[in-house]
Coordinates of N, CA, C and O in Angstrom, one line a residue:
M1 N 105.4 126.4 97.3 CA 105.8 127.8 98.2 C 104.9 128.1 99.2 O 103.6 127.9 98.8
N2 N 105.2 128.2 100.4 CA 104.3 128.5 101.4 C 104.0 130.2 101.5 O 104.6 130.8 100.8
A3 N 102.8 130.5 102.5 CA 102.4 131.8 102.2 C 103.3 132.8 102.8 O 103.1 133.8 102.3
F4 N 104.2 132.4 103.7 CA 105.1 133.4 104.2 C 106.2 133.6 103.0 O 106.7 134.9 102.8
E5 N 106.7 132.9 102.1 CA 107.4 132.8 101.2 C 106.8 133.8 99.9 O 107.3 134.6 99.5
E6 N 105.6 133.2 99.5 CA 104.8 133.8 98.8 C 104.5 135.3 98.9 O 104.6 136.2 97.8
H7 N 104.3 135.5 100.1 CA 103.7 137.0 100.5 C 104.8 137.7 101.3 O 104.4 138.7 102.0
Q8 N 106.0 137.3 101.5 CA 107.2 138.0 101.9 C 107.2 139.4 102.0 O 107.3 140.2 103.1
E9 N 107.0 140.2 101.0 CA 107.2 141.5 100.6 C 106.1 142.1 101.3 O 106.4 143.5 102.0
E10 N 104.8 141.7 101.1 CA 104.0 142.5 101.8 C 103.7 142.4 103.4 O 103.5 143.3 103.8
L11 N 104.1 141.2 103.7 CA 104.4 140.9 105.3 C 105.4 142.0 105.7 O 105.2 142.5 106.9
E12 N 106.6 142.1 104.9 CA 107.7 143.0 105.7 C 107.3 144.4 105.4 O 107.4 145.0 106.4
S13 N 106.2 144.7 104.5 CA 105.8 146.1 104.4 C 105.0 146.6 105.5 O 105.0 147.4 106.3
T14 N 104.0 145.7 105.7 CA 102.9 145.5 106.8 C 103.6 145.7 108.2 O 103.4 146.4 109.1
S15 N 104.8 144.9 108.4 CA 105.6 144.9 109.7 C 106.4 146.2 109.7 O 106.2 146.6 111.2
R16 N 106.7 146.8 108.7 CA 107.5 148.2 108.9 C 106.4 149.2 109.3 O 106.6 150.1 110.0
C17 N 105.4 149.2 108.5 CA 104.3 150.3 108.9 C 103.8 150.2 110.3 O 103.2 151.3 110.8
L18 N 103.1 148.9 110.4 CA 102.3 148.7 111.5 C 102.8 148.2 112.8 O 102.2 147.9 113.9
G19 N 104.0 147.7 112.6 CA 104.7 146.7 113.8 C 104.5 145.4 113.7 O 103.6 144.8 112.8
R20 N 105.3 144.6 114.4 CA 105.4 143.2 114.3 C 103.8 142.6 114.5 O 103.7 141.6 113.9
K21 N 103.3 143.0 115.8 CA 102.2 142.5 115.8 C 101.1 142.6 115.0 O 100.1 141.8 114.8
R22 N 101.1 143.6 114.3 CA 100.3 143.8 113.2 C 100.3 143.1 112.0 O 99.8 143.3 110.9
E23 N 101.4 142.3 111.7 CA 101.5 141.4 110.5 C 100.2 140.6 110.2 O 100.3 140.1 109.1
A24 N 99.6 140.2 111.4 CA 98.3 139.4 111.3 C 97.5 139.9 110.2 O 96.7 139.4 109.4
G25 N 97.7 141.2 109.8 CA 96.8 142.0 108.8 C 96.9 141.4 107.5 O 95.7 141.1 106.8
G26 N 98.0 140.8 107.4 CA 98.3 140.4 106.1 C 97.5 138.9 105.9 O 97.0 138.5 104.8
S27 N 97.1 138.1 107.1 CA 96.6 136.9 107.0 C 95.0 137.5 106.8 O 94.3 136.6 105.9
L28 N 94.4 138.5 107.3 CA 93.0 139.0 106.9 C 93.0 139.6 105.4 O 92.0 139.1 104.8
D29 N 94.1 139.9 105.1 CA 93.9 140.2 103.5 C 93.8 138.8 102.7 O 93.2 139.1 101.9
R30 N 94.7 137.8 103.0 CA 94.5 136.7 102.4 C 93.1 135.9 102.4 O 92.5 135.6 101.4
I31 N 92.5 136.2 103.7 CA 90.9 135.5 103.8 C 90.2 136.3 102.9 O 89.2 135.7 102.1
T32 N 90.3 137.8 102.9 CA 89.2 138.6 102.1 C 89.5 138.3 101.0 O 88.4 138.2 100.0
N33 N 90.8 138.0 100.1 CA 90.9 137.8 99.0 C 90.3 136.3 98.4 O 89.7 136.3 97.5
A34 N 90.4 135.5 99.2 CA 89.9 134.2 99.5 C 88.3 134.3 99.0 O 87.6 133.7 98.2
L35 N 87.8 135.1 99.9 CA 86.3 135.4 99.9 C 85.7 136.0 98.7 O 84.9 135.4 98.1
V36 N 86.5 136.8 98.4 CA 86.3 137.6 97.0 C 86.4 136.4 95.7 O 85.5 136.2 94.7
L37 N 87.3 135.4 95.8 CA 87.4 134.3 94.8 C 86.2 133.6 94.9 O 85.7 133.2 93.7
V38 N 85.9 133.0 96.0 CA 85.0 132.2 96.3 C 83.7 132.8 95.8 O 82.8 132.3 95.1
G39 N 83.3 134.0 96.1 CA 82.3 134.8 95.8 C 82.2 135.0 94.0 O 80.8 134.6 93.6
Q40 N 83.1 135.2 93.6 CA 83.3 135.5 91.9 C 83.0 134.0 91.6 O 82.0 133.8 90.4
H41 N 83.5 133.2 92.0 CA 83.0 131.6 91.3 C 81.7 131.1 91.6 O 80.9 130.4 90.7
G42 N 81.0 131.6 92.9 CA 79.9 131.3 92.9 C 78.8 131.9 92.3 O 77.5 131.5 92.0
V43 N 79.4 132.8 91.4 CA 78.3 133.6 90.3 C 78.0 132.5 89.1 O 76.9 132.5 88.6
Y44 N 79.2 131.6 88.9 CA 78.9 130.7 87.6 C 78.8 129.3 88.0 O 78.3 128.5 87.3
C45 N 78.8 129.1 89.3 CA 78.8 127.7 89.9 C 77.4 127.7 90.8 O 77.7 127.9 92.2
T46 N 76.4 127.4 90.4 CA 75.3 127.8 91.3 C 74.9 126.4 91.3 O 74.9 125.2 90.9
S47 N 73.8 126.4 92.6 CA 73.0 125.2 92.8 C 72.1 124.7 91.9 O 71.4 125.6 91.3
Q48 N 71.9 123.4 91.8 CA 71.2 122.7 90.8 C 69.5 123.0 91.1 O 68.8 123.0 90.4
R49 N 69.4 123.0 92.7 CA 68.3 123.1 92.9 C 67.7 124.5 92.9 O 66.5 124.8 92.7
N50 N 68.5 125.5 93.1 CA 68.3 126.8 93.2 C 69.1 127.6 92.4 O 70.3 128.1 93.0
P51 N 69.0 128.0 91.3 CA 70.1 128.5 90.5 C 70.4 130.0 91.0 O 71.3 130.7 90.5
T52 N 69.6 130.5 91.9 CA 69.8 132.0 92.4 C 70.8 131.9 93.5 O 71.3 133.1 93.8
V53 N 71.4 130.8 93.8 CA 72.4 130.9 95.0 C 73.7 130.1 94.7 O 73.3 129.1 93.8
P54 N 75.0 130.0 95.2 CA 75.9 129.5 94.7 C 75.7 127.9 95.4 O 75.2 127.6 96.2
A55 N 76.9 127.1 94.8 CA 76.6 125.8 95.2 C 76.8 125.8 96.6 O 77.5 126.4 97.3
M56 N 76.2 124.4 97.3 CA 76.5 124.3 98.6 C 77.9 124.1 99.0 O 78.4 124.8 100.0
D57 N 78.8 123.5 98.1 CA 80.1 123.6 98.5 C 80.7 125.0 98.8 O 81.7 125.4 99.6
L58 N 80.5 125.6 97.7 CA 81.1 127.2 97.9 C 80.5 128.0 98.9 O 81.1 128.9 99.8
R59 N 79.1 127.9 99.4 CA 78.7 128.4 100.4 C 79.0 128.1 101.7 O 79.5 128.7 102.6
M60 N 79.7 126.8 101.8 CA 80.2 126.3 103.0 C 81.8 126.9 103.3 O 82.2 127.3 104.1
I61 N 82.3 127.0 102.0 CA 83.5 127.5 101.8 C 83.4 129.0 102.2 O 84.3 129.5 103.3
A62 N 82.7 129.7 101.9 CA 82.5 131.2 102.2 C 82.3 131.1 103.6 O 82.7 132.2 104.5
Q63 N 81.5 130.5 104.4 CA 81.2 130.5 105.6 C 82.5 130.0 106.4 O 82.5 130.8 107.6
E64 N 83.1 129.3 106.1 CA 84.3 129.0 107.1 C 85.3 130.0 106.9 O 86.0 130.7 108.1
L65 N 85.4 130.4 105.7 CA 86.3 131.8 105.6 C 85.9 133.0 106.3 O 86.9 133.9 107.1
T66 N 84.7 133.2 106.3 CA 84.1 134.4 107.3 C 84.3 133.9 108.6 O 84.8 135.1 109.4
H67 N 84.2 133.0 109.1 CA 84.3 132.6 110.3 C 85.9 132.8 111.0 O 86.4 133.3 111.8
A68 N 86.6 132.2 110.1 CA 88.0 132.5 110.2 C 88.6 134.0 110.3 O 89.5 134.3 111.3
K69 N 88.1 134.7 109.4 CA 88.2 136.2 109.4 C 88.0 137.0 110.7 O 88.6 137.7 111.3
E70 N 86.6 136.4 111.1 CA 86.1 137.0 112.3 C 87.0 136.6 113.7 O 87.3 137.5 114.4
L71 N 87.5 135.3 113.6 CA 88.5 135.0 114.7 C 89.6 135.9 114.6 O 90.0 136.2 115.5
A72 N 90.3 135.7 113.4 CA 91.6 136.7 113.4 C 91.5 138.2 113.8 O 92.2 138.7 114.3
Q73 N 90.2 138.5 113.4 CA 90.1 140.0 113.7 C 89.8 140.3 115.3 O 90.0 141.0 115.9
A74 N 89.0 139.3 115.9 CA 89.0 139.3 117.2 C 90.6 139.0 118.2 O 90.7 139.9 118.9
V75 N 91.2 138.3 117.5 CA 92.4 138.2 118.1 C 93.4 139.6 117.8 O 93.9 139.8 118.6
M76 N 93.2 140.1 116.7 CA 94.2 141.4 116.6 C 93.6 142.4 117.4 O 94.2 143.2 117.7
E77 N 92.3 142.3 117.5 CA 91.7 143.3 118.4 C 92.2 143.2 119.8 O 92.4 144.3 120.5
E78 N 92.1 142.1 120.5 CA 92.7 141.7 121.6 C 94.2 142.2 121.8 O 94.6 142.7 122.9
M79 N 95.1 141.9 120.8 CA 96.3 142.1 120.7 C 96.6 143.7 120.7 O 97.5 144.3 121.6
K80 N 95.8 144.5 120.2 CA 95.5 146.0 120.0 C 95.4 146.4 121.5 O 95.9 147.8 121.8
R81 N 94.3 145.8 122.2 CA 93.9 146.4 123.3 C 95.3 146.2 124.3 O 95.3 146.8 125.4
K82 N 96.0 145.1 124.2 CA 96.9 144.5 125.2 C 98.1 145.7 125.3 O 99.0 145.8 125.9
S83 N 98.3 146.2 123.9 CA 99.4 146.9 123.9 C 99.5 148.2 124.0 O 98.4 149.0 124.2

């Protein structure tokens, strides 16, 4: 099942409330949820060298998700300014 099928209800609700262009907000919600899950996992999966920080792969995933969220937010702001 792809993201559009899995989150169809939420996307339709967002579209009705905020307009078609704002459907991208659903993407931000998915990225935020992924960041939370990675953060929670990082509590239990720590670096062997430094147990006070998450494992390197989790830090890299969190960084990429953060960058993706920043890019999506920038695109949404640009869309908002143009409308």
